[in-house]
Coordinates of N, CA and C and ligand atoms in Angstrom, one line a residue:
M1 N 68.0 -142.3 -0.1 CA 67.2 -141.6 -1.1 C 66.0 -142.4 -1.6
A2 N 64.9 -141.7 -1.9 CA 63.7 -142.5 -2.3 C 64.0 -143.2 -3.6
I3 N 63.3 -144.2 -3.8 CA 63.5 -145.0 -5.0 C 62.1 -145.2 -5.7
L4 N 62.1 -145.0 -7.1 CA 60.9 -145.1 -7.8 C 61.0 -146.3 -8.7
A5 N 60.0 -147.2 -8.5 CA 60.0 -148.5 -9.2 C 58.7 -148.6 -10.0
G6 N 58.9 -148.9 -11.3 CA 57.7 -149.1 -12.1 C 57.3 -150.6 -12.1
L7 N 56.0 -150.8 -11.9 CA 55.6 -152.2 -11.9 C 54.7 -152.4 -13.1
T8 N 55.1 -153.4 -13.9 CA 54.3 -153.6 -15.1 C 54.2 -155.1 -15.5
G9 N 53.5 -155.4 -16.5 CA 53.3 -156.7 -17.0 C 52.1 -156.7 -17.9
T10 N 51.8 -157.9 -18.4 CA 50.6 -157.9 -19.4 C 49.3 -158.0 -18.6
I11 N 48.2 -157.9 -19.4 CA 46.9 -157.9 -18.8 C 46.6 -159.1 -17.8
G12 N 46.1 -158.8 -16.7 CA 45.7 -159.9 -15.8 C 46.9 -160.6 -15.2
S13 N 48.1 -160.0 -15.3 CA 49.3 -160.7 -14.8 C 49.4 -160.7 -13.2
G14 N 48.6 -159.7 -12.6 CA 48.7 -159.6 -11.2 C 49.4 -158.4 -10.7
K15 N 49.5 -157.3 -11.5 CA 50.2 -156.1 -11.1 C 49.5 -155.4 -9.9
T16 N 48.2 -155.3 -10.0 CA 47.4 -154.6 -9.0 C 47.5 -155.4 -7.7
L17 N 47.4 -156.7 -7.8 CA 47.5 -157.5 -6.5 C 48.9 -157.4 -5.9
A18 N 49.9 -157.4 -6.8 CA 51.3 -157.3 -6.3 C 51.5 -155.9 -5.7
A19 N 50.9 -154.8 -6.3 CA 51.0 -153.5 -5.8 C 50.4 -153.4 -4.4
S20 N 49.3 -154.1 -4.2 CA 48.7 -154.1 -2.8 C 49.6 -154.8 -1.8
F21 N 50.4 -155.8 -2.3 CA 51.4 -156.5 -1.4 C 52.5 -155.5 -1.1
F22 N 53.0 -154.8 -2.1 CA 54.0 -153.8 -1.9 C 53.6 -152.8 -0.8
Q23 N 52.3 -152.3 -1.0 CA 51.8 -151.3 -0.1 C 51.7 -151.9 1.4
E24 N 51.3 -153.1 1.5 CA 51.2 -153.7 2.9 C 52.6 -153.7 3.5
L25 N 53.6 -153.8 2.7 CA 55.0 -153.9 3.3 C 55.5 -152.5 3.6
G26 N 54.8 -151.4 3.1 CA 55.3 -150.1 3.5 C 55.6 -149.2 2.2
A27 N 55.5 -149.8 1.0 CA 55.8 -149.0 -0.1 C 54.6 -148.0 -0.4
H28 N 54.9 -146.9 -1.0 CA 53.9 -146.0 -1.5 C 53.5 -146.5 -2.9
V29 N 52.2 -146.5 -3.2 CA 51.8 -147.0 -4.5 C 51.1 -145.9 -5.3
I30 N 51.5 -145.7 -6.5 CA 50.8 -144.8 -7.4 C 50.2 -145.6 -8.5
D31 N 48.8 -145.5 -8.6 CA 48.1 -146.3 -9.6 C 47.8 -145.5 -10.8
A32 N 48.5 -145.8 -11.9 CA 48.4 -145.0 -13.1 C 47.0 -145.1 -13.7
D33 N 46.3 -146.2 -13.5 CA 45.0 -146.3 -14.0 C 44.0 -145.4 -13.3
A34 N 44.2 -145.3 -11.9 CA 43.4 -144.4 -11.1 C 43.7 -143.0 -11.5
L35 N 44.9 -142.6 -11.8 CA 45.3 -141.3 -12.3 C 44.6 -141.0 -13.6
A36 N 44.6 -142.0 -14.5 CA 43.9 -141.8 -15.8 C 42.4 -141.6 -15.6
R37 N 41.8 -142.3 -14.7 CA 40.4 -142.1 -14.5 C 40.1 -140.7 -13.9
M38 N 41.0 -140.2 -13.0 CA 40.8 -138.9 -12.5 C 41.0 -137.8 -13.5
L39 N 42.0 -138.1 -14.4 CA 42.3 -137.1 -15.5 C 41.2 -136.9 -16.5
V40 N 40.3 -137.9 -16.6 CA 39.2 -137.8 -17.6 C 37.9 -137.5 -16.9
S41 N 37.9 -137.1 -15.6 CA 36.6 -136.8 -15.0 C 36.1 -135.4 -15.6
P42 N 34.7 -135.3 -15.5 CA 34.1 -134.1 -16.1 C 34.8 -132.8 -15.6
G43 N 35.1 -131.9 -16.6 CA 35.7 -130.6 -16.2 C 37.2 -130.7 -16.5
E44 N 37.8 -131.9 -16.6 CA 39.2 -131.9 -16.8 C 39.5 -131.6 -18.3
P45 N 40.6 -130.9 -18.5 CA 41.0 -130.6 -19.9 C 41.1 -131.8 -20.8
A46 N 41.6 -132.9 -20.2 CA 41.8 -134.1 -21.1 C 40.5 -134.7 -21.6
L47 N 39.4 -134.5 -20.8 CA 38.2 -135.0 -21.3 C 37.7 -134.2 -22.5
G48 N 37.9 -132.9 -22.4 CA 37.5 -132.0 -23.5 C 38.3 -132.4 -24.8
E49 N 39.6 -132.7 -24.6 CA 40.4 -133.1 -25.8 C 39.9 -134.4 -26.4
I50 N 39.5 -135.4 -25.5 CA 39.0 -136.7 -25.9 C 37.7 -136.5 -26.7
V51 N 36.8 -135.6 -26.3 CA 35.5 -135.4 -27.0 C 35.8 -134.7 -28.3
Q52 N 36.8 -133.8 -28.4 CA 37.2 -133.2 -29.6 C 37.7 -134.3 -30.6
A53 N 38.5 -135.2 -30.1 CA 39.1 -136.2 -31.0 C 38.1 -137.3 -31.4
F54 N 37.2 -137.7 -30.4 CA 36.4 -138.9 -30.7 C 34.9 -138.6 -30.8
G55 N 34.5 -137.4 -30.5 CA 33.1 -137.1 -30.6 C 32.4 -137.3 -29.3
G56 N 31.2 -136.7 -29.2 CA 30.4 -136.7 -27.9 C 29.8 -138.1 -27.6
G57 N 29.9 -139.0 -28.6 CA 29.4 -140.4 -28.4 C 30.1 -141.2 -27.4
V58 N 31.3 -140.7 -27.0 CA 32.1 -141.4 -26.0 C 31.7 -141.0 -24.5
L59 N 30.7 -140.1 -24.5 CA 30.3 -139.7 -23.1 C 29.0 -140.4 -22.7
Q60 N 28.9 -140.6 -21.4 CA 27.6 -141.1 -20.9 C 26.7 -140.0 -20.7
E61 N 25.4 -140.3 -20.3 CA 24.4 -139.2 -20.1 C 24.8 -138.2 -19.1
D62 N 25.5 -138.6 -18.1 CA 25.9 -137.7 -17.0 C 27.2 -136.9 -17.4
G63 N 27.7 -137.0 -18.6 CA 28.8 -136.2 -19.0 C 30.2 -136.9 -18.7
S64 N 30.1 -138.1 -18.1 CA 31.4 -138.7 -17.8 C 31.8 -139.6 -19.0
L65 N 33.1 -140.0 -19.0 CA 33.6 -140.8 -20.1 C 33.0 -142.2 -20.0
D66 N 32.5 -142.7 -21.1 CA 32.1 -144.1 -21.2 C 33.3 -145.0 -21.4
R67 N 33.9 -145.5 -20.3 CA 35.3 -146.1 -20.5 C 35.2 -147.4 -21.3
K68 N 34.0 -148.1 -21.1 CA 33.9 -149.4 -21.8 C 33.8 -149.1 -23.4
K69 N 33.1 -148.1 -23.7 CA 33.0 -147.7 -25.1 C 34.4 -147.3 -25.7
M70 N 35.0 -146.5 -24.9 CA 36.4 -146.0 -25.2 C 37.3 -147.2 -25.4
A71 N 37.3 -148.1 -24.5 CA 38.2 -149.3 -24.6 C 37.9 -150.1 -25.9
A72 N 36.6 -150.2 -26.2 CA 36.2 -151.0 -27.4 C 36.8 -150.3 -28.6
I73 N 36.7 -149.0 -28.6 CA 37.2 -148.2 -29.8 C 38.7 -148.4 -29.9
V74 N 39.4 -148.1 -28.8 CA 40.9 -148.0 -29.0 C 41.5 -149.4 -29.1
F75 N 40.9 -150.5 -28.6 CA 41.5 -151.8 -28.8 C 41.2 -152.4 -30.1
S76 N 40.4 -151.7 -30.9 CA 40.2 -152.2 -32.3 C 40.8 -151.3 -33.4
D77 N 41.4 -150.3 -33.0 CA 42.0 -149.3 -33.9 C 43.2 -148.7 -33.4
L78 N 44.4 -149.1 -33.9 CA 45.7 -148.6 -33.4 C 45.8 -147.1 -33.4
A79 N 45.4 -146.5 -34.5 CA 45.5 -145.0 -34.6 C 44.7 -144.3 -33.5
K80 N 43.6 -144.8 -33.2 CA 42.7 -144.2 -32.2 C 43.4 -144.5 -30.8
K81 N 43.9 -145.6 -30.7 CA 44.6 -145.9 -29.4 C 45.8 -144.9 -29.2
Q82 N 46.5 -144.7 -30.3 CA 47.6 -143.7 -30.1 C 47.1 -142.3 -29.9
A83 N 46.0 -141.9 -30.5 CA 45.4 -140.6 -30.3 C 45.0 -140.4 -28.8
L84 N 44.4 -141.5 -28.2 CA 44.1 -141.4 -26.8 C 45.3 -141.3 -25.9
E85 N 46.3 -142.1 -26.2 CA 47.5 -142.1 -25.4 C 48.2 -140.8 -25.5
H86 N 48.2 -140.1 -26.7 CA 48.8 -138.8 -26.9 C 48.2 -137.8 -25.9
I87 N 46.9 -138.0 -25.7 CA 46.2 -137.0 -24.8 C 46.5 -137.4 -23.3
L88 N 46.5 -138.7 -23.0 CA 46.6 -139.1 -21.6 C 48.0 -139.3 -21.0
H89 N 48.9 -139.9 -21.8 CA 50.2 -140.3 -21.2 C 51.0 -139.2 -20.6
P90 N 51.2 -138.0 -21.4 CA 52.0 -137.0 -20.8 C 51.4 -136.5 -19.5
R91 N 50.1 -136.4 -19.4 CA 49.4 -135.9 -18.2 C 49.6 -136.9 -17.0
I92 N 49.4 -138.2 -17.4 CA 49.6 -139.2 -16.3 C 51.0 -139.2 -15.8
I93 N 52.0 -139.1 -16.7 CA 53.4 -139.1 -16.3 C 53.7 -137.9 -15.4
A94 N 53.2 -136.7 -15.8 CA 53.5 -135.5 -15.1 C 52.9 -135.6 -13.7
R95 N 51.7 -136.2 -13.6 CA 51.0 -136.3 -12.3 C 51.8 -137.3 -11.4
E96 N 52.3 -138.4 -12.0 CA 53.0 -139.4 -11.2 C 54.3 -138.7 -10.6
M97 N 55.0 -137.9 -11.4 CA 56.2 -137.3 -11.0 C 55.9 -136.3 -9.9
E98 N 54.8 -135.6 -10.0 CA 54.4 -134.6 -8.9 C 54.2 -135.4 -7.6
I99 N 53.4 -136.5 -7.7 CA 53.1 -137.3 -6.5 C 54.4 -137.9 -5.9
Y100 N 55.3 -138.4 -6.8 CA 56.6 -138.9 -6.3 C 57.4 -137.9 -5.6
D101 N 57.4 -136.7 -6.1 CA 58.2 -135.6 -5.5 C 57.6 -135.3 -4.1
A102 N 56.3 -135.2 -4.0 CA 55.7 -134.9 -2.7 C 56.0 -136.0 -1.7
I103 N 56.0 -137.3 -2.2 CA 56.3 -138.4 -1.2 C 57.7 -138.3 -0.8
R104 N 58.6 -138.1 -1.7 CA 60.0 -138.1 -1.3 C 60.4 -136.9 -0.4
R105 N 59.7 -135.9 -0.5 CA 60.0 -134.7 0.4 C 59.6 -135.1 1.8
Q106 N 58.5 -135.9 1.9 CA 58.0 -136.3 3.3 C 58.9 -137.5 3.8
D107 N 59.3 -138.4 2.9 CA 59.9 -139.6 3.3 C 61.1 -139.9 2.4
P108 N 62.3 -139.4 2.8 CA 63.4 -139.4 1.8 C 63.9 -140.8 1.5
C109 N 63.5 -141.8 2.3 CA 63.9 -143.2 2.0 C 62.7 -144.0 1.4
A110 N 61.7 -143.3 0.9 CA 60.5 -144.0 0.5 C 60.8 -145.0 -0.7
V111 N 60.1 -146.1 -0.7 CA 60.0 -147.0 -1.8 C 58.7 -146.7 -2.5
V112 N 58.7 -146.1 -3.7 CA 57.5 -145.7 -4.4 C 57.3 -146.6 -5.6
V113 N 56.1 -147.3 -5.7 CA 55.9 -148.2 -6.8 C 54.8 -147.6 -7.7
V114 N 55.1 -147.5 -9.0 CA 54.1 -147.0 -9.9 C 53.5 -148.3 -10.6
D115 N 52.2 -148.5 -10.4 CA 51.5 -149.6 -11.1 C 51.0 -149.1 -12.4
A116 N 51.6 -149.6 -13.5 CA 51.3 -149.0 -14.8 C 51.4 -150.1 -15.9
A117 N 50.2 -150.4 -16.5 CA 50.2 -151.5 -17.5 C 51.1 -151.2 -18.7
V118 N 51.1 -149.9 -19.1 CA 51.9 -149.6 -20.4 C 53.2 -148.8 -20.0
L119 N 53.7 -149.1 -18.9 CA 54.9 -148.4 -18.4 C 56.0 -148.4 -19.5
I120 N 56.2 -149.5 -20.2 CA 57.3 -149.6 -21.1 C 56.9 -149.0 -22.5
E121 N 55.7 -149.4 -23.0 CA 55.2 -148.9 -24.3 C 55.2 -147.3 -24.3
S122 N 54.8 -146.7 -23.1 CA 54.7 -145.3 -23.1 C 56.0 -144.5 -23.0
G123 N 57.1 -145.3 -22.7 CA 58.4 -144.7 -22.5 C 58.6 -144.2 -21.1
N124 N 57.6 -144.4 -20.3 CA 57.6 -143.9 -18.9 C 58.7 -144.7 -18.1
Y125 N 59.1 -145.9 -18.5 CA 60.1 -146.6 -17.8 C 61.4 -145.8 -17.6
R126 N 61.6 -144.9 -18.5 CA 62.8 -144.1 -18.5 C 62.8 -143.2 -17.2
N127 N 61.7 -142.9 -16.7 CA 61.6 -142.1 -15.5 C 61.8 -142.9 -14.2
M128 N 61.9 -144.2 -14.3 CA 62.0 -145.1 -13.2 C 63.4 -145.4 -12.8
D129 N 63.7 -145.6 -11.5 CA 65.0 -146.1 -11.1 C 65.1 -147.6 -11.4
K130 N 64.0 -148.2 -11.2 CA 63.9 -149.7 -11.4 C 62.6 -150.1 -12.1
V131 N 62.7 -151.1 -12.9 CA 61.5 -151.7 -13.6 C 61.3 -153.1 -13.1
I132 N 60.0 -153.3 -12.6 CA 59.6 -154.7 -12.2 C 58.6 -155.2 -13.2
V133 N 58.9 -156.4 -13.7 CA 57.9 -157.0 -14.7 C 57.3 -158.2 -14.0
V134 N 56.0 -158.2 -14.0 CA 55.3 -159.4 -13.4 C 55.2 -160.5 -14.5
A135 N 55.6 -161.7 -14.2 CA 55.6 -162.8 -15.2 C 54.6 -163.8 -14.7
A136 N 53.6 -164.0 -15.5 CA 52.5 -165.0 -15.2 C 52.3 -165.9 -16.4
D137 N 51.6 -167.0 -16.2 CA 51.3 -167.8 -17.4 C 50.1 -167.3 -18.2
R138 N 50.3 -167.3 -19.5 CA 49.3 -166.7 -20.4 C 47.9 -167.2 -20.2
E139 N 47.7 -168.5 -20.1 CA 46.4 -169.1 -20.0 C 45.7 -168.6 -18.7
A140 N 46.5 -168.6 -17.6 CA 45.9 -168.2 -16.3 C 45.5 -166.7 -16.3
Q141 N 46.3 -165.9 -17.0 CA 46.1 -164.5 -17.1 C 44.8 -164.3 -17.9
I142 N 44.6 -165.0 -19.0 CA 43.4 -164.8 -19.8 C 42.2 -165.2 -19.0
E143 N 42.3 -166.3 -18.3 CA 41.1 -166.7 -17.5 C 40.8 -165.7 -16.4
R144 N 41.8 -165.2 -15.7 CA 41.6 -164.2 -14.6 C 41.0 -162.9 -15.1
A145 N 41.6 -162.4 -16.2 CA 41.1 -161.1 -16.8 C 39.7 -161.3 -17.3
R146 N 39.4 -162.5 -17.8 CA 38.1 -162.8 -18.4 C 37.0 -162.7 -17.2
R147 N 37.4 -163.4 -16.2 CA 36.5 -163.5 -15.0 C 36.3 -162.1 -14.4
R148 N 37.4 -161.4 -14.2 CA 37.4 -160.1 -13.5 C 36.6 -159.0 -14.3
D149 N 36.8 -159.0 -15.7 CA 36.2 -157.9 -16.5 C 35.0 -158.4 -17.2
G150 N 34.6 -159.6 -17.1 CA 33.4 -160.1 -17.9 C 33.6 -160.1 -19.4
L151 N 34.9 -160.3 -19.8 CA 35.2 -160.3 -21.2 C 35.2 -161.8 -21.8
T152 N 35.1 -161.9 -23.1 CA 35.4 -163.2 -23.7 C 36.9 -163.4 -23.8
A153 N 37.3 -164.7 -24.0 CA 38.7 -165.0 -24.1 C 39.3 -164.2 -25.3
E154 N 38.4 -164.1 -26.4 CA 38.9 -163.4 -27.6 C 39.1 -161.9 -27.3
E155 N 38.2 -161.3 -26.5 CA 38.4 -159.9 -26.2 C 39.7 -159.7 -25.4
V156 N 39.9 -160.6 -24.4 CA 41.2 -160.5 -23.6 C 42.4 -160.6 -24.5
K157 N 42.3 -161.6 -25.4 CA 43.5 -161.8 -26.3 C 43.7 -160.6 -27.2
A158 N 42.6 -159.9 -27.7 CA 42.8 -158.7 -28.5 C 43.5 -157.6 -27.7
R159 N 43.1 -157.5 -26.4 CA 43.7 -156.5 -25.6 C 45.2 -156.8 -25.3
M160 N 45.4 -158.1 -25.1 CA 46.8 -158.5 -24.9 C 47.7 -158.2 -26.2
A161 N 47.1 -158.4 -27.4 CA 47.8 -158.2 -28.6 C 48.1 -156.7 -28.8
A162 N 47.3 -155.9 -28.2 CA 47.5 -154.4 -28.3 C 48.6 -153.9 -27.4
Q163 N 49.1 -154.8 -26.5 CA 50.2 -154.4 -25.6 C 51.4 -155.2 -26.0
W164 N 52.5 -154.9 -25.5 CA 53.7 -155.7 -25.8 C 53.6 -157.0 -25.1
S165 N 54.3 -158.0 -25.6 CA 54.2 -159.3 -25.0 C 55.1 -159.3 -23.8
L166 N 54.9 -160.4 -23.0 CA 55.7 -160.5 -21.8 C 57.2 -160.6 -22.1
D167 N 57.6 -161.3 -23.2 CA 59.0 -161.5 -23.5 C 59.6 -160.1 -23.9
E168 N 58.8 -159.3 -24.6 CA 59.4 -157.9 -24.9 C 59.5 -157.1 -23.6
K169 N 58.6 -157.2 -22.8 CA 58.7 -156.4 -21.5 C 59.8 -156.9 -20.6
L170 N 60.1 -158.2 -20.6 CA 61.1 -158.7 -19.8 C 62.5 -158.1 -20.1
K171 N 62.7 -157.7 -21.3 CA 64.0 -157.1 -21.7 C 64.3 -155.9 -20.9
Y172 N 63.2 -155.2 -20.4 CA 63.4 -154.0 -19.7 C 63.5 -154.2 -18.2
A173 N 63.3 -155.4 -17.7 CA 63.1 -155.7 -16.3 C 64.5 -155.6 -15.5
D174 N 64.5 -154.9 -14.4 CA 65.5 -155.0 -13.4 C 65.2 -156.2 -12.5
F175 N 63.9 -156.3 -12.2 CA 63.4 -157.4 -11.4 C 62.2 -158.1 -12.1
V176 N 62.3 -159.4 -12.1 CA 61.1 -160.2 -12.6 C 60.4 -160.7 -11.4
L177 N 59.1 -160.3 -11.4 CA 58.3 -160.8 -10.2 C 57.4 -162.0 -10.7
E178 N 57.8 -163.1 -10.3 CA 57.1 -164.4 -10.7 C 55.8 -164.5 -10.1
N179 N 54.7 -164.6 -10.9 CA 53.4 -164.9 -10.4 C 52.8 -166.1 -11.1
R180 N 53.4 -167.2 -10.9 CA 52.9 -168.4 -11.6 C 52.3 -169.4 -10.7
E181 N 52.2 -169.0 -9.4 CA 51.7 -169.9 -8.4 C 50.6 -169.2 -7.7
D182 N 50.4 -169.5 -6.4 CA 49.3 -168.9 -5.7 C 49.6 -167.5 -5.1
E183 N 48.6 -166.9 -4.5 CA 48.8 -165.5 -4.0 C 49.9 -165.5 -2.9
A184 N 50.0 -166.5 -2.1 CA 50.9 -166.5 -1.0 C 52.4 -166.5 -1.6
K185 N 52.6 -167.2 -2.7 CA 53.9 -167.2 -3.3 C 54.2 -165.9 -3.9
L186 N 53.2 -165.3 -4.5 CA 53.4 -163.9 -5.1 C 53.8 -162.9 -4.0
K187 N 53.1 -163.1 -2.8 CA 53.4 -162.2 -1.7 C 54.9 -162.4 -1.3
R188 N 55.3 -163.6 -1.2 CA 56.7 -163.8 -0.8 C 57.7 -163.2 -1.9
N189 N 57.3 -163.4 -3.1 CA 58.2 -162.8 -4.2 C 58.2 -161.3 -4.1
V190 N 57.1 -160.7 -3.8 CA 57.0 -159.2 -3.6 C 58.0 -158.8 -2.5
R191 N 57.9 -159.6 -1.4 CA 58.7 -159.2 -0.3 C 60.2 -159.2 -0.6
T192 N 60.6 -160.2 -1.3 CA 62.0 -160.3 -1.7 C 62.5 -159.1 -2.5
I193 N 61.6 -158.6 -3.4 CA 62.0 -157.5 -4.2 C 61.9 -156.2 -3.4
Y194 N 60.9 -156.1 -2.6 CA 60.7 -154.9 -1.7 C 61.9 -154.7 -0.8
L195 N 62.4 -155.8 -0.2 CA 63.6 -155.7 0.6 C 64.8 -155.2 -0.1
Q196 N 65.0 -155.6 -1.4 CA 66.1 -155.2 -2.2 C 65.9 -153.7 -2.5
L197 N 64.7 -153.3 -2.8 CA 64.5 -151.8 -3.1 C 64.7 -151.0 -1.9
R198 N 64.3 -151.5 -0.7 CA 64.6 -150.7 0.5 C 66.1 -150.6 0.8
Q199 N 66.8 -151.7 0.6 CA 68.2 -151.6 0.8 C 68.9 -150.6 -0.2
E200 N 68.4 -150.6 -1.4 CA 68.9 -149.7 -2.4 C 68.6 -148.3 -2.0
A201 N 67.4 -148.0 -1.5 CA 67.0 -146.7 -1.1 C 67.9 -146.2 0.1
A202 N 68.2 -147.1 1.0 CA 69.0 -146.8 2.2 C 70.4 -146.6 1.8
R203 N 70.9 -147.4 0.9 CA 72.3 -147.3 0.4 C 72.5 -145.9 -0.3
A204 N 71.5 -145.6 -1.1 CA 71.6 -144.3 -1.9 C 71.5 -143.1 -0.9
A205 N 70.7 -143.3 0.2 CA 70.6 -142.2 1.1 C 71.9 -142.0 1.9
S206 N 72.5 -143.1 2.3 CA 73.8 -142.9 3.1 C 74.9 -142.4 2.2
A207 N 74.8 -142.5 0.9 CA 75.8 -142.0 0.0 C 75.6 -140.5 -0.3
Q208 N 74.4 -140.0 0.1 CA 74.1 -138.6 -0.2 C 74.3 -137.8 1.1
P209 N 75.3 -136.9 1.2 CA 75.4 -136.1 2.4 C 74.2 -135.3 2.6
G210 N 73.8 -135.2 3.9 CA 72.6 -134.3 4.3 C 71.3 -135.0 4.1
M211 N 71.3 -136.3 3.6 CA 70.0 -137.0 3.5 C 69.9 -137.9 4.7
R212 N 68.7 -138.2 5.2 CA 68.5 -139.1 6.3 C 68.6 -140.5 5.8
Ligands
ATP301 P1 45.2 -155.4 -15.6 O1 46.4 -155.0 -16.3 O2 44.2 -156.1 -16.5 O3 44.5 -154.4 -14.7 P2 46.6 -156.7 -13.4 O4 47.9 -157.1 -13.9 O5 46.6 -155.5 -12.5 O6 45.5 -156.6 -14.6 P3 45.3 -158.0 -11.2 O7 44.1 -157.3 -11.3 O8 46.2 -157.8 -10.1 O9 46.1 -158.0 -12.6 O10 45.0 -159.6 -11.3 C1 44.0 -160.1 -12.1 C2 43.0 -161.1 -11.3 O11 43.7 -162.2 -11.0 C3 42.6 -160.4 -10.0 O12 41.3 -160.8 -9.7 C4 43.6 -161.0 -9.0 O13 43.1 -161.1 -7.7 C5 43.8 -162.4 -9.6 N1 45.2 -163.0 -9.3 C6 46.4 -162.4 -9.6 N2 47.4 -163.2 -9.2 C7 46.8 -164.3 -8.7 C8 47.3 -165.6 -8.2 N3 48.7 -165.8 -8.1 N4 46.4 -166.5 -7.8 C9 45.1 -166.3 -7.9 N5 44.5 -165.1 -8.4 C10 45.4 -164.2 -8.8

């Protein structure tokens, strides 16, 4: 039987890099952030709702969402963050489940990994068979996120503070994916978890009559 694993962690912890390693090994990866971007493209109902809630000032000249402006708004105002999530999360989750259903019809033993920063905060972890939490060192994370997104350390910290801490997220983990060393080590750690997920998928399939 296919298995759905949520991959989460704090900002800059290495989720996306880990997801790419899962994919190299044969997992199907669903990128929640990419779905979010798709769902707010011009013409999508979610974008209309965002403009209603936040005003036309959040749009760029070409009518697309100014994601930088949006991020600055929601990371400094909890109520606004919740309003945006209320518009986006149900749609992201519904789309993820549609994609997962399509994958498992094609590949009944698929290992499907959902890369989602707020998997736990959004309640979406309940839809997962397993939860994987990436554990990295806070200082390294801040430095990487800063370099990647061109933010100040203070901005990264404000974004971290708006999400649950690693310790809180770890309480929901079926697997802890350690990313405290180099990329090669992360890759090996991904492999260990991937093999367990595959085994689990195969075991569940053999327990299901009529499944491959
Ligand atoms: P966000 O939630 O902010 O999107 P993320 O958890 O998806 O972040 P990544 O984008 O995977 O994090 O990683 C952040 C940056 O750190 C990337 O540039 C990535 O290549 C780098 N990185 C991640 N892990 C390591 C590592 N072990 N060694 C060196 N660089 C790393």
